[in-house]
PDB file of C-alpha atoms in Angstrom:
ATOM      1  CA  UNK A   1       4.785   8.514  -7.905  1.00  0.00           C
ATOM      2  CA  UNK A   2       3.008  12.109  -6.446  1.00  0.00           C
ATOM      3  CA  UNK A   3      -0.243  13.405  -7.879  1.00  0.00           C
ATOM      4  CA  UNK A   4       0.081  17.157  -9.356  1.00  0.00           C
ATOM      5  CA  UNK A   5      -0.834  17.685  -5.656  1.00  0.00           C
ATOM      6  CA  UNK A   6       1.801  16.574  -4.020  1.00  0.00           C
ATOM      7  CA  UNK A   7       5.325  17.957  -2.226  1.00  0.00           C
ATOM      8  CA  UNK A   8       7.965  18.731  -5.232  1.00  0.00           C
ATOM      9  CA  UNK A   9      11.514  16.748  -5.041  1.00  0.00           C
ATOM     10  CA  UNK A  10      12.655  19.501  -2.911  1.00  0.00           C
ATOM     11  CA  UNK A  11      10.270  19.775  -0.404  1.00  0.00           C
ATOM     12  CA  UNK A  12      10.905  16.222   0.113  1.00  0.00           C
ATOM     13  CA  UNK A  13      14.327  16.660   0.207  1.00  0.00           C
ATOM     14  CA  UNK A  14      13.891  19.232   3.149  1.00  0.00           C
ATOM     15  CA  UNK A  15      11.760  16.781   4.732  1.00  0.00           C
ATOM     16  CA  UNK A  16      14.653  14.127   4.803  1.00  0.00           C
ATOM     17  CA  UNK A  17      17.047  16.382   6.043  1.00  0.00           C
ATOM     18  CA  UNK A  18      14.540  17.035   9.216  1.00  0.00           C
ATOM     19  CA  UNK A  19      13.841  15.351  12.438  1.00  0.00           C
ATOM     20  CA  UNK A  20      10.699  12.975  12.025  1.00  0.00           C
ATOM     21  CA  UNK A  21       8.144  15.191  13.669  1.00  0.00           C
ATOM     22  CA  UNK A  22       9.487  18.531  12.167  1.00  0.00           C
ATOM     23  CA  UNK A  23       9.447  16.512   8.945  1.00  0.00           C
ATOM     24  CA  UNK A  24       6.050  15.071   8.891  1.00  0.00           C
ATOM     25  CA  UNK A  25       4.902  18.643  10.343  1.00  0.00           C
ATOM     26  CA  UNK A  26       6.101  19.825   6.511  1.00  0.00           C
ATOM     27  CA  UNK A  27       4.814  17.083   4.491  1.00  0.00           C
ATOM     28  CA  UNK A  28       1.360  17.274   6.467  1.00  0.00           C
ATOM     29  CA  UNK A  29      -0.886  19.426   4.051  1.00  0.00           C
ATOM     30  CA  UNK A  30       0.436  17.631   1.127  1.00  0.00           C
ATOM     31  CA  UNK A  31       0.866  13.953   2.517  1.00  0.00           C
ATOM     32  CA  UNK A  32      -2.522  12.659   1.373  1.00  0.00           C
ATOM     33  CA  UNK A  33      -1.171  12.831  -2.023  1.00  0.00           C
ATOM     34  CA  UNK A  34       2.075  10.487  -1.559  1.00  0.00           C
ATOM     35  CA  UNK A  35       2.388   7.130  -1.367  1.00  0.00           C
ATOM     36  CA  UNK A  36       3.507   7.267   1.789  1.00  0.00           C
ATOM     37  CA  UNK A  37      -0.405   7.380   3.287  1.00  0.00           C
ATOM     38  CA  UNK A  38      -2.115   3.787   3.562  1.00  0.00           C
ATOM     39  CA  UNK A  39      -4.243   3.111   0.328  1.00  0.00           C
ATOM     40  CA  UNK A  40      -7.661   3.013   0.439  1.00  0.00           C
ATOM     41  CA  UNK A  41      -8.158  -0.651  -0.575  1.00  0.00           C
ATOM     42  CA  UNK A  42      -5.821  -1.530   2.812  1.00  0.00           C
ATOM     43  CA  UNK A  43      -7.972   0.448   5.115  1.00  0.00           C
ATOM     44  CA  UNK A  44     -11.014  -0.794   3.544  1.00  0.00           C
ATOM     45  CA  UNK A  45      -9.986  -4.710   3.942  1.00  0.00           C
ATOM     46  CA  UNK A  46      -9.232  -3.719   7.675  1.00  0.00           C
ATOM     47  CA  UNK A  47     -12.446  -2.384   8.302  1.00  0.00           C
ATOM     48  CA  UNK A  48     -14.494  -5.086   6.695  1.00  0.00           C
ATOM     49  CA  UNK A  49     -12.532  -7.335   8.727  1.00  0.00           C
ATOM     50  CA  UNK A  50     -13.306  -5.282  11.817  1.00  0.00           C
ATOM     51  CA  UNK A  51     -17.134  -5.465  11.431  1.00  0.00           C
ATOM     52  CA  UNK A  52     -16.966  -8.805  11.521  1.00  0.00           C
ATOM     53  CA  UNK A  53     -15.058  -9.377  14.923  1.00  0.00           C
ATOM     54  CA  UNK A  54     -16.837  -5.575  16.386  1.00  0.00           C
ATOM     55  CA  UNK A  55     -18.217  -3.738  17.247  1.00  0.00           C
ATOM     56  CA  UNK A  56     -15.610  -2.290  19.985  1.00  0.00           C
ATOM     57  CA  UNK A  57     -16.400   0.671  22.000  1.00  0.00           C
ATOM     58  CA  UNK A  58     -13.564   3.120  22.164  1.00  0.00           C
ATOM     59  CA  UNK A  59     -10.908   2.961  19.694  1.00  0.00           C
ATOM     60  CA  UNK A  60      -7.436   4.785  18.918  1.00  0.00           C
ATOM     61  CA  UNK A  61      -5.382   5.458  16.299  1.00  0.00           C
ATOM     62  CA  UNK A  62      -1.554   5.076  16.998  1.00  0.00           C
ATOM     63  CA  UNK A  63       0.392   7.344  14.729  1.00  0.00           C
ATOM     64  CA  UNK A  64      -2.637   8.496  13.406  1.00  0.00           C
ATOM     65  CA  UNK A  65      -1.501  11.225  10.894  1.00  0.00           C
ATOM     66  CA  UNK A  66      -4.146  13.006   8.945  1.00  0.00           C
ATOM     67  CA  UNK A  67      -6.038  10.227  10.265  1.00  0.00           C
ATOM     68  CA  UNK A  68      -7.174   7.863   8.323  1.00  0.00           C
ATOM     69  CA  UNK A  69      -7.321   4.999  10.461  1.00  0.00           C
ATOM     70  CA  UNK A  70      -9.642   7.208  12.376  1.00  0.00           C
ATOM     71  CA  UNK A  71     -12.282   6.760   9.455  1.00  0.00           C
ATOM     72  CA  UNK A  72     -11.186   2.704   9.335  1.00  0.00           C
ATOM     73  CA  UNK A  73     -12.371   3.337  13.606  1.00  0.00           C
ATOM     74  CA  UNK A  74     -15.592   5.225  13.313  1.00  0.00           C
ATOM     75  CA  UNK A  75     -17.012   2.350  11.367  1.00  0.00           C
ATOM     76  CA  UNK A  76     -16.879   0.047  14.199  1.00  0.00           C
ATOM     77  CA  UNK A  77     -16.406   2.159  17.547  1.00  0.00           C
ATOM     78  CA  UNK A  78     -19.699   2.839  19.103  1.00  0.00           C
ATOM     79  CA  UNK A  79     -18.760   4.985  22.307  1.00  0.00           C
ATOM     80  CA  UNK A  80     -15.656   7.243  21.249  1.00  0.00           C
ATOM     81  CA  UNK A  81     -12.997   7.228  18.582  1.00  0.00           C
ATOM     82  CA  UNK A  82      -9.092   9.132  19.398  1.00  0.00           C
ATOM     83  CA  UNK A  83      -6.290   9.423  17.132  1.00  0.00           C
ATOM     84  CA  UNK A  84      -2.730   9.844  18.769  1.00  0.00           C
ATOM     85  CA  UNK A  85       0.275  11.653  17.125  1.00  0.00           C
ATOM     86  CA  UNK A  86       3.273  13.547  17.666  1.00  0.00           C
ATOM     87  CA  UNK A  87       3.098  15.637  14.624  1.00  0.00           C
ATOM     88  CA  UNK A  88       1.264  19.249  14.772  1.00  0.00           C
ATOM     89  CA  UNK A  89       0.977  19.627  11.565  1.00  0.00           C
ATOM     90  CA  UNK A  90      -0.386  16.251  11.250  1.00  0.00           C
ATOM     91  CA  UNK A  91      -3.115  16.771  13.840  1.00  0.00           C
ATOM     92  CA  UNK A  92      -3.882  19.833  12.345  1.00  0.00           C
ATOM     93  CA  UNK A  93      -4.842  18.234   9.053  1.00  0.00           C
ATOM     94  CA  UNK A  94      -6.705  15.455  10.686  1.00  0.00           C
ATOM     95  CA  UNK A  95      -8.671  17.862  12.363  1.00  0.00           C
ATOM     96  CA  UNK A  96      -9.766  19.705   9.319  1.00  0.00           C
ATOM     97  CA  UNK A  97     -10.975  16.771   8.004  1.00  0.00           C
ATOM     98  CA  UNK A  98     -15.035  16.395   7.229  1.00  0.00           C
ATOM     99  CA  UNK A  99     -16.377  13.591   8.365  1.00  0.00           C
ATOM    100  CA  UNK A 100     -19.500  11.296   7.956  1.00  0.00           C
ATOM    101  CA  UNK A 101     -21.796  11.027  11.299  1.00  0.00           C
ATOM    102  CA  UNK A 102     -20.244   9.062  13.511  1.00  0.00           C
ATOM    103  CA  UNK A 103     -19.068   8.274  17.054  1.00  0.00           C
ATOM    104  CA  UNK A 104     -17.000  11.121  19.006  1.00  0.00           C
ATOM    105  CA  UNK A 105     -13.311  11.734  17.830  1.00  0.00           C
ATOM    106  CA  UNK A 106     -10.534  13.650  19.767  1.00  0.00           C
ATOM    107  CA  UNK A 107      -7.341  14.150  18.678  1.00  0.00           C
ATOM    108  CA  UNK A 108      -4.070  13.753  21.155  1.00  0.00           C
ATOM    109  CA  UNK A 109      -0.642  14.773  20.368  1.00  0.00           C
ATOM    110  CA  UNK A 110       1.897  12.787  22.712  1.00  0.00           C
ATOM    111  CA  UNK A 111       4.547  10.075  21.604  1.00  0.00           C
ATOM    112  CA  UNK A 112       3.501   6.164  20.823  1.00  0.00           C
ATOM    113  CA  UNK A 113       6.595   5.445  23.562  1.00  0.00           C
ATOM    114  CA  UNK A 114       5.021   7.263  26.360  1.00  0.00           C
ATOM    115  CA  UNK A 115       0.968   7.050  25.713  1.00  0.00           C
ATOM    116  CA  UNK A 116      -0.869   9.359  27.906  1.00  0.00           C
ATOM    117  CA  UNK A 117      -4.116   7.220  28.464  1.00  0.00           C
ATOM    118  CA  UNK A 118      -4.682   4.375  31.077  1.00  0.00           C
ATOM    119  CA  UNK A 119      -6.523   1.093  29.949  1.00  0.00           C
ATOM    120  CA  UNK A 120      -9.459   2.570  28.314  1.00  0.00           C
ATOM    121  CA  UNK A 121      -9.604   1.140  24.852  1.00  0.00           C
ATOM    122  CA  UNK A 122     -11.163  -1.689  23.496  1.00  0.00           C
ATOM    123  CA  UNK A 123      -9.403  -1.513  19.878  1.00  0.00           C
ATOM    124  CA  UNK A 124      -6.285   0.252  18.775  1.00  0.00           C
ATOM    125  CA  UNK A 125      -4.734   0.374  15.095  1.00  0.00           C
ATOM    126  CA  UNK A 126      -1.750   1.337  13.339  1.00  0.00           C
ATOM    127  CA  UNK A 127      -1.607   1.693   9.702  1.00  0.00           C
ATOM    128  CA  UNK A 128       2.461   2.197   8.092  1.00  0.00           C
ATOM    129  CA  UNK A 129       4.265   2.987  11.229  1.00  0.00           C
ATOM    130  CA  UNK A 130       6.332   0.729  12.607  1.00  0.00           C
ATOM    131  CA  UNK A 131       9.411   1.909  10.315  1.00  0.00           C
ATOM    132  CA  UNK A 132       9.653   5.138  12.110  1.00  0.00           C
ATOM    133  CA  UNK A 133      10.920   2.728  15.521  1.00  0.00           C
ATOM    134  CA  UNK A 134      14.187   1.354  15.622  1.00  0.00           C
ATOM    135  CA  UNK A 135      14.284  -2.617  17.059  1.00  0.00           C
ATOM    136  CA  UNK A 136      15.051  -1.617  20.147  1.00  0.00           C
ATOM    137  CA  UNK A 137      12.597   0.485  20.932  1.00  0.00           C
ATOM    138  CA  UNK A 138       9.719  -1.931  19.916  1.00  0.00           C
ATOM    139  CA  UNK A 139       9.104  -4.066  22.703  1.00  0.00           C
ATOM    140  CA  UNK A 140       8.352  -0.122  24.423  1.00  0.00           C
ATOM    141  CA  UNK A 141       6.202   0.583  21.957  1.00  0.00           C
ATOM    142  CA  UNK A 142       4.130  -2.663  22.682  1.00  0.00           C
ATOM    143  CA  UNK A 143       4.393  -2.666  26.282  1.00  0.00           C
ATOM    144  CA  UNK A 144       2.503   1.055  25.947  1.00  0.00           C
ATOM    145  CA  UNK A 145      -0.152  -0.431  23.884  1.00  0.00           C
ATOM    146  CA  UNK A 146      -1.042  -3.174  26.038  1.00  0.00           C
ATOM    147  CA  UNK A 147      -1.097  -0.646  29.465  1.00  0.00           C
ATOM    148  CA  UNK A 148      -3.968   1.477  27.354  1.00  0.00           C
ATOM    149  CA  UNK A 149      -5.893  -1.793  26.358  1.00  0.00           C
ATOM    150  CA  UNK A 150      -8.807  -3.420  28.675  1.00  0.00           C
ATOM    151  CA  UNK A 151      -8.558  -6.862  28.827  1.00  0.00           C
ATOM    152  CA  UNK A 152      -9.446  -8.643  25.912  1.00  0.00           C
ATOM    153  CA  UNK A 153      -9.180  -5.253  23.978  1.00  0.00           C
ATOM    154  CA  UNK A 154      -7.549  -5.736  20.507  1.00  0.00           C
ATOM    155  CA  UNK A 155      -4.406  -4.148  18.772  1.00  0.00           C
ATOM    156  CA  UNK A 156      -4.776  -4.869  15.257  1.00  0.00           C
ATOM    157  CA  UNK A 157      -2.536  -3.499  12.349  1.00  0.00           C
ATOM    158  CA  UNK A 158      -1.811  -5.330   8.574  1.00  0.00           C
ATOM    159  CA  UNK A 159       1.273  -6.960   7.396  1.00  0.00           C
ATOM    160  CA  UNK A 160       2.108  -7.092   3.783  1.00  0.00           C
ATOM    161  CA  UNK A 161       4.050 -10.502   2.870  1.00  0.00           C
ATOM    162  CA  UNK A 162       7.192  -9.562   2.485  1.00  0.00           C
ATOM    163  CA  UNK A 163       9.171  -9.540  -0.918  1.00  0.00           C
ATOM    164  CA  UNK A 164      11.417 -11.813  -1.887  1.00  0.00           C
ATOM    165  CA  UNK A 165      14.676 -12.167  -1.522  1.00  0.00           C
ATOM    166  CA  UNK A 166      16.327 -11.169  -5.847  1.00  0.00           C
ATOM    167  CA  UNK A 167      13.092  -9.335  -6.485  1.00  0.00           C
ATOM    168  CA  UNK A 168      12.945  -5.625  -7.938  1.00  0.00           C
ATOM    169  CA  UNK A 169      10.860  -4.916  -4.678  1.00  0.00           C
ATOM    170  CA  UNK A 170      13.533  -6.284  -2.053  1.00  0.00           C
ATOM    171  CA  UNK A 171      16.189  -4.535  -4.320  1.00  0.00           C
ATOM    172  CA  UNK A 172      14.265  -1.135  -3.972  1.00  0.00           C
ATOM    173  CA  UNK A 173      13.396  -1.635  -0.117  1.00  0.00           C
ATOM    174  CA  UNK A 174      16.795  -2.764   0.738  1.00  0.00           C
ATOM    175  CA  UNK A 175      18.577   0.016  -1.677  1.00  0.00           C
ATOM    176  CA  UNK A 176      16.169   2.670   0.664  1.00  0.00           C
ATOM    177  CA  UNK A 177      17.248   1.650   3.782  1.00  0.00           C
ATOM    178  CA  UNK A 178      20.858   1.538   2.737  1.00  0.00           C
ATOM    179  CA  UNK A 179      20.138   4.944   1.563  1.00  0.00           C
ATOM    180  CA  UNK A 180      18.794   6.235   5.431  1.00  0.00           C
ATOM    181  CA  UNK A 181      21.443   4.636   7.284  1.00  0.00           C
ATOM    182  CA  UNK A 182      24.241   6.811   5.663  1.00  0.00           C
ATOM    183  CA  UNK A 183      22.179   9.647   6.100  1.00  0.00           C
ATOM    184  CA  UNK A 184      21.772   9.337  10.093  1.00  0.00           C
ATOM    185  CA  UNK A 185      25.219   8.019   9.976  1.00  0.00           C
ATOM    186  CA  UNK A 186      26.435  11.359   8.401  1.00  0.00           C
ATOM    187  CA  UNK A 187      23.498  14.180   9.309  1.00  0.00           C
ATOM    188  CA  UNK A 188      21.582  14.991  12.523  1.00  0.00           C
ATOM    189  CA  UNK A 189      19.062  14.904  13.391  1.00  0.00           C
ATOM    190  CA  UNK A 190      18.042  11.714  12.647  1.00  0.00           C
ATOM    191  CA  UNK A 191      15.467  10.560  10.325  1.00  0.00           C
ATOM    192  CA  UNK A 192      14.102   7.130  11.540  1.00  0.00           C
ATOM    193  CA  UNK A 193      12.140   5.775   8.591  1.00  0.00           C
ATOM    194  CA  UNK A 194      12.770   2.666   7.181  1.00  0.00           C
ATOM    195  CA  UNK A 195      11.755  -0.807   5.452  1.00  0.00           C
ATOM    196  CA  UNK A 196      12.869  -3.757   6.532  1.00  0.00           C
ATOM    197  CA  UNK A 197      13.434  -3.311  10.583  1.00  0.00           C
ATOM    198  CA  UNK A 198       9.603  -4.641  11.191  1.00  0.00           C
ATOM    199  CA  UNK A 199      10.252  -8.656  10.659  1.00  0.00           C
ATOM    200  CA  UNK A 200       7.569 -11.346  10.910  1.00  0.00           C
ATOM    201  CA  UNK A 201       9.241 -13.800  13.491  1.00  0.00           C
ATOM    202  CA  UNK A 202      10.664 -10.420  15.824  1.00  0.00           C
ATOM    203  CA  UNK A 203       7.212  -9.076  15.391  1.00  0.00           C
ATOM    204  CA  UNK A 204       5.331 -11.826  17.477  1.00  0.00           C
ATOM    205  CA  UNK A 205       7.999 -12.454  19.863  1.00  0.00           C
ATOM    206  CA  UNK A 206       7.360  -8.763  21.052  1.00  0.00           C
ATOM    207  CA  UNK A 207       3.901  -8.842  20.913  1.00  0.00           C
ATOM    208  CA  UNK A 208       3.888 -12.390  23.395  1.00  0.00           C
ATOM    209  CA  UNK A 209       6.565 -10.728  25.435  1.00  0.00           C
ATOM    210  CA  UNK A 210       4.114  -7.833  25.797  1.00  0.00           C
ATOM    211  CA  UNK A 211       1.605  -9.964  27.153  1.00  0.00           C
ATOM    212  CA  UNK A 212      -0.558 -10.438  23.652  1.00  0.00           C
ATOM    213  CA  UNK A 213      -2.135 -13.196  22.360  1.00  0.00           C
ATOM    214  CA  UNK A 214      -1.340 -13.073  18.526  1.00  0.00           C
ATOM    215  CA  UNK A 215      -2.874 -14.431  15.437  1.00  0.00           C
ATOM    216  CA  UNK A 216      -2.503 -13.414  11.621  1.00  0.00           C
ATOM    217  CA  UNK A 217      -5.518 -13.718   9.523  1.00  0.00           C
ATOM    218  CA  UNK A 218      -5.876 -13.544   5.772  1.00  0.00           C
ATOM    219  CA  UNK A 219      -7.219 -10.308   4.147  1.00  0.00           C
ATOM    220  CA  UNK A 220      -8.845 -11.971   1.020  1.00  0.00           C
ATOM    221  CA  UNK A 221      -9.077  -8.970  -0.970  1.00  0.00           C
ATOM    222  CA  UNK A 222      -5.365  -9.186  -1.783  1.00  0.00           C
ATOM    223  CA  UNK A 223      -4.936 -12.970  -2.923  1.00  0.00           C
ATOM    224  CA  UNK A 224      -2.385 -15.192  -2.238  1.00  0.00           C
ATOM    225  CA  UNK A 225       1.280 -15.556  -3.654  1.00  0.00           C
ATOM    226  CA  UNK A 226       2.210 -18.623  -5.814  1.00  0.00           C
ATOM    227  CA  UNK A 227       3.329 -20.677  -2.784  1.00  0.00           C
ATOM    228  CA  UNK A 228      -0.655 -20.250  -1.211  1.00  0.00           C
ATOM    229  CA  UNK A 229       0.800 -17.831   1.513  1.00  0.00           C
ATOM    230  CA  UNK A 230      -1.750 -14.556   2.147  1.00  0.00           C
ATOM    231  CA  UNK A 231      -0.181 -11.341   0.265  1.00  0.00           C
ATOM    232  CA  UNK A 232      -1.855  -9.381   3.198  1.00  0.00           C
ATOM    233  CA  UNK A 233      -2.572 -10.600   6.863  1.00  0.00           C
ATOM    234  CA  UNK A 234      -4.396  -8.932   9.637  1.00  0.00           C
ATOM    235  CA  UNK A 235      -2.214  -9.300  13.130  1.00  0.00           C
ATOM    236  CA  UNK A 236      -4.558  -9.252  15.508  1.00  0.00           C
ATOM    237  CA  UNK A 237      -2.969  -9.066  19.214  1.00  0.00           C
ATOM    238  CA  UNK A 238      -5.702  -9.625  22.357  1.00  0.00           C
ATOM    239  CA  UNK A 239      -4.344  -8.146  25.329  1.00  0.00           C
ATOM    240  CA  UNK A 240      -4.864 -11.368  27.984  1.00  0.00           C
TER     241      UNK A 240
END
């Protein structure tokens, strides 16, 4: 699963016996070598779907880690570019970072729940984060997006189908989250990180409660699964 380059089994295991932040704070200079960071071929698809619809002016990055949904931004942000995250060690990565030529990026540490911005954005993203909020604290985490949004600015993010129900996949997600339960239930602090808390239906109930107009759209590059249902969709929430 890890390139040569990435954390051994027991720098992991310190990781899961950490908070979240002081976890990801470790992992930081060797995440881009998990398979915890967003492939390539995701961010790509999300891009190319993004020059179609842009360009935006100012975009963010929620829970940007080392920031590659900053490089998925600076494609099709004109004016300004920010990535937002509550890990140091994360920011400190991102920052290090060369980039190509491109719009202005600043990097924010503060917590998705409590954004520090007012309605300034035109576009914000989130690649792989939603499984580090528990249910409950969703409908937060949508209201804040929405307050840093201008109307008719977009919160976009992909969904991967999810597996089915008897498959390997569900087996191994489920099997995971079984696996974090016990260990919150038993060890603190708490390490909120898991699978299958992010559902389809709950999602777009919170994003209309949040005041978001919500559609799903088909990333192509990923095909379809035997019953003609996208493998990969775009949400794309417009803040009315």
């Amino acid at each position: 699963m890890f390139s040569p380059e990435g954390p051994r089994l027991r720098e992991l295991a310190v990781q899961a016996l950490s908070s979240v932040e002081r976890g990801y704070d470790l992992l930081a200079p060797k995440f881009d070598h998990t398979p915890f960071r967003t492939p390539d071929s995701v961010l790509d698809a999300t891009a190319s779907a993004l020059r179609r619809t842009g360009p935006f002016g100012t975009g963010l990055d929620l829970c940007c880690g080392t920031g590659a949904g900053v490089e998925v931004l600076s494609q099709v942000c004109r004016k300004s570019v920010t990535g937002v995250d509550f890990s140091t060690g994360m920011l400190s990565v991102a920052r290090g970072r060369t980039r190509p030529p491109g719009p202005p990026v600043g990097w924010v540490r503060a917590d998705a729940r409590a954004l520090p911005f007012g309605p300034v954005f035109d576009l914000v993203v989130s690649f792989g984060a939603f499984g580090h909020f528990l249910p409950r604290e969703v409908p937060e985490l949508f209201a804040q997006v929405h307050s840093v949004l201008r109307p008719g600015g977009r919160f976009v993010f992909p969904v991967v189908a999810p597996p089915r129900p008897g498959s390997l996949t569900y087996g191994m997600l489920l099997g995971f989250d079984a696996v974090m339960r016990v260990r919150n239930a038993v060890w603190r602090p708490p390490f909120v990180m898991y699978y299958r808390t992010f559902r389809f239906g709950d999602m777009r109930r919170e994003l209309t409660r949040a005041g978001f107009r919500v559609e799903f759209q088909a990333l192509p590059e990923f095909g379809r699964r035997r019953d003609g249902s996208p493998k990969v969709r775009l949400a794309v929430a417009v803040r009315t």
